[in-house]
Structures are given as C-alpha cells and as structure tokens.
Short mmCIF file of C-alpha atoms in Angstrom, two decimals:
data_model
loop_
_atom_site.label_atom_id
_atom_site.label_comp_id
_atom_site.label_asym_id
_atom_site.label_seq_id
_atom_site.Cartn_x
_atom_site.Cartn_y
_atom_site.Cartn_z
CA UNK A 169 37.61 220.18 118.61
CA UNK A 170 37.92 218.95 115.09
CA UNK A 171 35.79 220.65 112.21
CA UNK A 172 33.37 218.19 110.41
CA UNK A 173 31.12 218.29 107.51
CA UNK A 174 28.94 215.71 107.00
CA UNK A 175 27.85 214.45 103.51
CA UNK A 176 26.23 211.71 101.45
CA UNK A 177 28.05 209.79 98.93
CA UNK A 178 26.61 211.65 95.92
CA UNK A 179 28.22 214.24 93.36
CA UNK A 180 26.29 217.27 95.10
CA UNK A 181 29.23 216.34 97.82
CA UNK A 182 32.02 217.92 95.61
CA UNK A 183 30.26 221.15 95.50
CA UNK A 184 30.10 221.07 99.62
CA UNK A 185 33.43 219.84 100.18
CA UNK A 186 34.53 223.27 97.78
CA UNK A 187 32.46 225.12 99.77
CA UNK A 188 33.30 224.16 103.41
CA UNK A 189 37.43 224.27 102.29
CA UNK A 190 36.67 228.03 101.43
CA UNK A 191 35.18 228.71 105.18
CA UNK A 192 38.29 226.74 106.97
CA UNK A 193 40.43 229.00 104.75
CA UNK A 194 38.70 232.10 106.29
CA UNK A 195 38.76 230.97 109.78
CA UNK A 196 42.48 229.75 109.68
CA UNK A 197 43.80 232.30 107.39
CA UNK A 198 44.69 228.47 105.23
CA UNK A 199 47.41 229.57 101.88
CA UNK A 200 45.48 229.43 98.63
CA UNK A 201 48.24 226.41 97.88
CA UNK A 202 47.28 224.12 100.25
CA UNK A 203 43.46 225.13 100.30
CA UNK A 204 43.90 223.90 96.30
CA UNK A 205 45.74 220.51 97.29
CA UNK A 206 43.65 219.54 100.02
CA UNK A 207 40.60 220.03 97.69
CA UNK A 208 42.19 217.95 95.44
CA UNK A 209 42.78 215.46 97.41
CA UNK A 210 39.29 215.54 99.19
CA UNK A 211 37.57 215.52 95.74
CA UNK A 212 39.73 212.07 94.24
CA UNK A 213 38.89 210.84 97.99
CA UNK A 214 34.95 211.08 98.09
CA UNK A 215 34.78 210.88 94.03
CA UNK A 216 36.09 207.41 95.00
CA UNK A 217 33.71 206.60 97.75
CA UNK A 218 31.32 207.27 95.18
CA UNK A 219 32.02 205.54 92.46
CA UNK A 220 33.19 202.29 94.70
CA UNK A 221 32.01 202.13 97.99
CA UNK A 222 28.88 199.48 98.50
CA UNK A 223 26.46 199.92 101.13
CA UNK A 224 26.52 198.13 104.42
CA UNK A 225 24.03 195.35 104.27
CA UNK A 226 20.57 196.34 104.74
CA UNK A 227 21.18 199.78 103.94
CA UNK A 228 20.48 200.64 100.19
CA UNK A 229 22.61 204.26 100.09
CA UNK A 230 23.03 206.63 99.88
CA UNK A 231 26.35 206.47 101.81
CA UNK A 232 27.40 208.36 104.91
CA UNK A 233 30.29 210.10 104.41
CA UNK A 234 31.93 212.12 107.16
CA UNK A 235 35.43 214.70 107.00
CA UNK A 236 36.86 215.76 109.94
CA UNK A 237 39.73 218.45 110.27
CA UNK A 238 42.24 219.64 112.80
CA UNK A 239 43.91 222.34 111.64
CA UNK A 240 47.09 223.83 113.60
CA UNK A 241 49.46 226.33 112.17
CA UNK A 242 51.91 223.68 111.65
CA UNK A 243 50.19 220.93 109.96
CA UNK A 244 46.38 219.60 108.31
CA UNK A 245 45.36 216.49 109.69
CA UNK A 246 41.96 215.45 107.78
CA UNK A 247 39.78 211.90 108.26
CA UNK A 248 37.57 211.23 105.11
CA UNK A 249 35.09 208.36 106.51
CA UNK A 250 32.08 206.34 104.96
CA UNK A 251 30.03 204.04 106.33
CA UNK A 252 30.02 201.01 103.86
CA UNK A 253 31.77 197.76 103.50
CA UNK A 254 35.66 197.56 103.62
CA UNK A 255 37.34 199.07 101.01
CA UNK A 256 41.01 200.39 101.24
CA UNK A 257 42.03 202.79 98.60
CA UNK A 258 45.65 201.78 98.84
CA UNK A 259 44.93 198.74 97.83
CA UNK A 260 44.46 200.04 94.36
CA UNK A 261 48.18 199.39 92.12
CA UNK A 262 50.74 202.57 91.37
CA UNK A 263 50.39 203.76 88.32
CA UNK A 264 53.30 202.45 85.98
CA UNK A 265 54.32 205.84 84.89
CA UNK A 266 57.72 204.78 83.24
CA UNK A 267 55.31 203.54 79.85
CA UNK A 268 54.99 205.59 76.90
CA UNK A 269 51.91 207.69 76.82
CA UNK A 270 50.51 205.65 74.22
CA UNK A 271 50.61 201.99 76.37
CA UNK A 272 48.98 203.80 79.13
CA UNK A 273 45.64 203.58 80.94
CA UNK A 274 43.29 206.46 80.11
CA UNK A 275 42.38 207.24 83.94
CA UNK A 276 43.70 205.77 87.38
CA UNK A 277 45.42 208.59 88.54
CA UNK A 278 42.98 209.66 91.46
CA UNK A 279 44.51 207.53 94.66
CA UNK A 280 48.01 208.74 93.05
CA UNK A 281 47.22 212.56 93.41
CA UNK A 282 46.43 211.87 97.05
CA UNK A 283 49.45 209.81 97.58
CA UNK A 284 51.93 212.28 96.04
CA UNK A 285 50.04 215.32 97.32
CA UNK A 286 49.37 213.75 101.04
CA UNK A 287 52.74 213.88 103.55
CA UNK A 288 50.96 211.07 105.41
CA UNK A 289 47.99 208.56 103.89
CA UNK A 290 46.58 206.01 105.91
CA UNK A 291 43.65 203.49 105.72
CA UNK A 292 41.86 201.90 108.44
CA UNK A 293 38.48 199.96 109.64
CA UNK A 294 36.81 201.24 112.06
CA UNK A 295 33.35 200.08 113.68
CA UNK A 296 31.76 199.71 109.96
CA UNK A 297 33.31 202.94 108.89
CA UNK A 298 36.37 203.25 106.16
CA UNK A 299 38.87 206.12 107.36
CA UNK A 300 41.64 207.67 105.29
CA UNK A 301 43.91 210.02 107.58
CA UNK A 302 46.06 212.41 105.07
CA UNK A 303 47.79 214.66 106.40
CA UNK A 304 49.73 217.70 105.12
CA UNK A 305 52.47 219.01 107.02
CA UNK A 306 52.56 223.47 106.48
CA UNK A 307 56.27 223.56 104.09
CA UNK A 308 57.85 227.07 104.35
CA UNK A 309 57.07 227.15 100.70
CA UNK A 310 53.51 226.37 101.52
CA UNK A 311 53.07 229.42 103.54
CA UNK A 312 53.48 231.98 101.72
CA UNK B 245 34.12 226.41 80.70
CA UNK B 246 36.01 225.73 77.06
CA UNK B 247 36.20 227.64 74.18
CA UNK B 248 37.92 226.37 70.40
CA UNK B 249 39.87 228.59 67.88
CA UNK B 250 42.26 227.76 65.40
CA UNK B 251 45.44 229.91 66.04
CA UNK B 252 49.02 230.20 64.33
CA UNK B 253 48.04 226.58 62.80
CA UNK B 254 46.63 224.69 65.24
CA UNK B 255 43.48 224.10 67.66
CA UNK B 256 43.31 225.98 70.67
CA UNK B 257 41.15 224.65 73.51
CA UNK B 258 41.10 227.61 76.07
CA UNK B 259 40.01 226.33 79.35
CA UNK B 260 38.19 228.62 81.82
CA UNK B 261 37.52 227.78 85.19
CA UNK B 262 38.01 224.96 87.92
CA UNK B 263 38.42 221.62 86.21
CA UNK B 264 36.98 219.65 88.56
CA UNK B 265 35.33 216.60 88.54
CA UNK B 266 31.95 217.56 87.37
CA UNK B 267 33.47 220.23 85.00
CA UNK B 268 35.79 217.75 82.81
CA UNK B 269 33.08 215.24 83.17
CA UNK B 270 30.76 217.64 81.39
CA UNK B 271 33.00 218.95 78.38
CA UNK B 272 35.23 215.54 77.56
CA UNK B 273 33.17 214.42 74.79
CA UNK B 274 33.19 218.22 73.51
CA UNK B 275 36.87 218.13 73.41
CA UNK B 276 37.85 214.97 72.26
CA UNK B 277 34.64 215.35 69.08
CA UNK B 278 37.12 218.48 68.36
CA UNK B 279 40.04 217.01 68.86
CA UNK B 280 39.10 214.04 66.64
CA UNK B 281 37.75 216.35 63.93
CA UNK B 282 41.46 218.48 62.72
CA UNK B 283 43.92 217.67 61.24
CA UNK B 284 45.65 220.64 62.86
CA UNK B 285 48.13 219.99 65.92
CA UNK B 286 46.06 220.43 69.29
CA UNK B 287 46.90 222.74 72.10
CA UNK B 288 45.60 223.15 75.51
CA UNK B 289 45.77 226.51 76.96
CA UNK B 290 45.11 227.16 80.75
CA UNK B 291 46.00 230.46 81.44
CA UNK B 292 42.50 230.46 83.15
CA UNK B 293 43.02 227.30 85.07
CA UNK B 294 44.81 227.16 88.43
CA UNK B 295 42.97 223.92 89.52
CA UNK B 296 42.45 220.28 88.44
CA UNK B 297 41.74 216.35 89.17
CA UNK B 298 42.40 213.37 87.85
CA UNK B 299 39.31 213.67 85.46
CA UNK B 300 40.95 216.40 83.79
CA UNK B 301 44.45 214.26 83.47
CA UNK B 302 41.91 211.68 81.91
CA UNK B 303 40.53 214.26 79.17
CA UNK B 304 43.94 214.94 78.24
CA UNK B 305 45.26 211.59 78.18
CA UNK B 306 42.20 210.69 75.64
CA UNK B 307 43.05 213.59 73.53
CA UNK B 308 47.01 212.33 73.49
CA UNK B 309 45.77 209.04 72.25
CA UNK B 310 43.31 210.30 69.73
CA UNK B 311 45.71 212.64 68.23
CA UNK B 312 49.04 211.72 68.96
CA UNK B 313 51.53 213.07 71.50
CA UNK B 314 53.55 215.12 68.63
CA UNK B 315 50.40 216.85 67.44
CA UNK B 316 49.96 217.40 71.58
CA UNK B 317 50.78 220.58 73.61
CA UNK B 318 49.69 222.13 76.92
CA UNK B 319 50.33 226.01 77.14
CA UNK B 320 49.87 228.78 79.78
CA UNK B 321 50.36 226.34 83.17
CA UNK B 322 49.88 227.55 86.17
CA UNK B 323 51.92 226.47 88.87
CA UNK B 324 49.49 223.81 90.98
CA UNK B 325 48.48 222.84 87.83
CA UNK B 326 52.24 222.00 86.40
CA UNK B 327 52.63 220.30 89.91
CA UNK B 328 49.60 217.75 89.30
CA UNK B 329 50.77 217.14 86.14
CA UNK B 330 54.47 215.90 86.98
CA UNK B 331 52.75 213.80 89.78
CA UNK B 332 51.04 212.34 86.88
CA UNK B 333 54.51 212.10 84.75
CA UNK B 334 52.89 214.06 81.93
CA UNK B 335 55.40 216.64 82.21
CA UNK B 336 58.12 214.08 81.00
CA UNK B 337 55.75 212.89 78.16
CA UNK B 338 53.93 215.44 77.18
CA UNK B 339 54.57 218.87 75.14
CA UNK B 340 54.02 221.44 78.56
CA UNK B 341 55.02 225.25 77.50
#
C-alpha cells in the first residue's frame, strides 16, 4: 500500500511536501541523504506544476496534485500527479552547460536537478492526470 | 535567513537555513541590491546550508552576472549542496572553496 499525500497546486504545497518527507523518514528509518534529494526533487517537480500546469477545461484551479510513495529498503519509487492538461516535463531542453557562465540562462535548472538526481524519470498521461515516476535506487553510499 | 559583512576584503553573504524555493524567492532582490552595491569581491558562505533548489542556483547565477565570476566565490559547502551544484556545472565555472 503506497503512501500518498494529497495537495493543491499552490506554494503552501512545498511546506507539506517538507513535512510529509520528514514522517516517511521516521517510519522507514529513510538516510538524511536521500530524504534531502527526494525533497529536492519533489519541490522542482510540484514548483513546476505550479508555475505551468493549466487547468482541465471547466475547472478554474486550483490544481489537484497527488504523490504517491512505495518505499522498500532497496529502492524509492515516487508518482508526482496533477490533474490538468498534458504537459511533459521532459519535454523541456537540457541545459547547455558547456557555455561560459556569462552566455548562460539565469534559471532552467529545475527538470535538470530531477534528471541528474532521479535513477529513473518517466512521464506519462493518464485518464486526465500528468504522472512523473522517479525513482531512486538505495546506493551503498546512500545508506549510511 | 542571510546576513552581510565585509570580511578580509570582501562581502560575505552568510546563508542560514534551507534554501528552498520560498526562501531564495524571498531574499534574491536583498542579495543581488548588495551584491550590486560593492565594489568588493562577493562571497557566499554556507556553512549553515545543507539544502537547496534550483531557485537558489538562480540567485547565484544573477549575482555571477552582476558582479562577475572573478569577483565570485562560494565558501563553506556542504556536501549535498556541492553535489547540486556540479549537477548544475557551477563547480567547473564557479570559484567553490
């Protein structure tokens, strides 16, 4: 049985994403190292759900926006859903991060940290709902 | 949340805290009036910071630009933190003690 929190698209959603990370971390005895990345990487996820997801026709907002976790000893495998109109967050382009400081974009680095901090990222549609499955696999190093 | 001294010739921007979202959102007009407003080289230190997000990376890439990557440093990282910033490729850019 999967934990889930259930939210609404708005920036009171960062604070109880923080929160609801610390309880799984009691209750699975979760490393402080991957307790920090995942909250990373659910913060960039629903930060971007916020400031680009549009709401399913007649709905006005706010938008649903659901996280489910299954958490094994072995690996993290977390859903981040919201019920609005397609929007795939790879999609968005790499960073170039080859340019000089100078010639690049202030911002755009969100999706990235989930890429590079995510073992597996995946988008998909589902019945009105978009669902990004990350998972993070438990590294030696990450256990201690 | 962010405190400024001038130490050993330069501006010190001690960070405090979780820079998260709503944190950097709230100070990055603080830091880059500050930053804007020496002439002295700028440093970052986050001794007190063991988390961020791309809205910090964002504060600190404003900074670079207003100052200048040589007048630019970063001091006191903690590991996560170092970590986010090579995913970003600051580490190869950017002056990280």
């Amino acid at each position: 049985m999967p934990e889930r929190l259930e939210l609404s698209a708005t920036p009171e959603a960062l604070r109880q994403v923080k929160q609801w990370l610390q309880e799984l971390k009691g209750r699975y005895a979760l490393p402080d190292i991957i307790v920090g990345e995942l909250n990373v990487i659910l913060e960039e996820l629903v930060m971007n759900i916020i400031k680009h997801a549009k709401p399913t026709p007649p709905s006005l907002g706010p938008i649903p926006v659901r996280i489910e976790a299954d958490l094994s000893d072995r690996r993290v495998m977390v859903r981040v859903m919201d019920e609005s109109l397609p929007f795939d967050p790879l999609s968005r382009p790499k960073p170039n991060l080859s340019l000089d400081l100078n010639d690049r974009p202030i911002g755009g680095l969100g999706i990235h940290l989930v890429r590079e901090l995510s073992d597996r990222f995946q988008y998909s549609y589902e019945q009105g709902w978009n669902v990004s499955l990350i998972e993070k696999t438990m590294h030696q190093e990450n256990r201690e | 949340m962010v405190q400024f001294v001038e130490k050993s010739g330069r501006l010190v921007c001690v960070f405090g805290g979780r820079m998260d979202t709503v944190t950097s959102t709230e100070m990055e007009d603080e830091v880059c009036k500050q930053a804007q407003g020496t002439t002295l080289p700028v440093a970052f230190d986050l001794e007190g910071v063991d988390y961020v997000t791309s809205m910090f990376l964002r504060v600190c890439m404003r900074v670079v630009k207003d100052v200048g990557k040589e007048r630019f440093s970063i001091i006191h990282v903690h590991p996560a933190v170092k970590k986010v910033f090579k995913i970003a490729g600051f580490d190869r850019e950017m002056n990280i003690e």
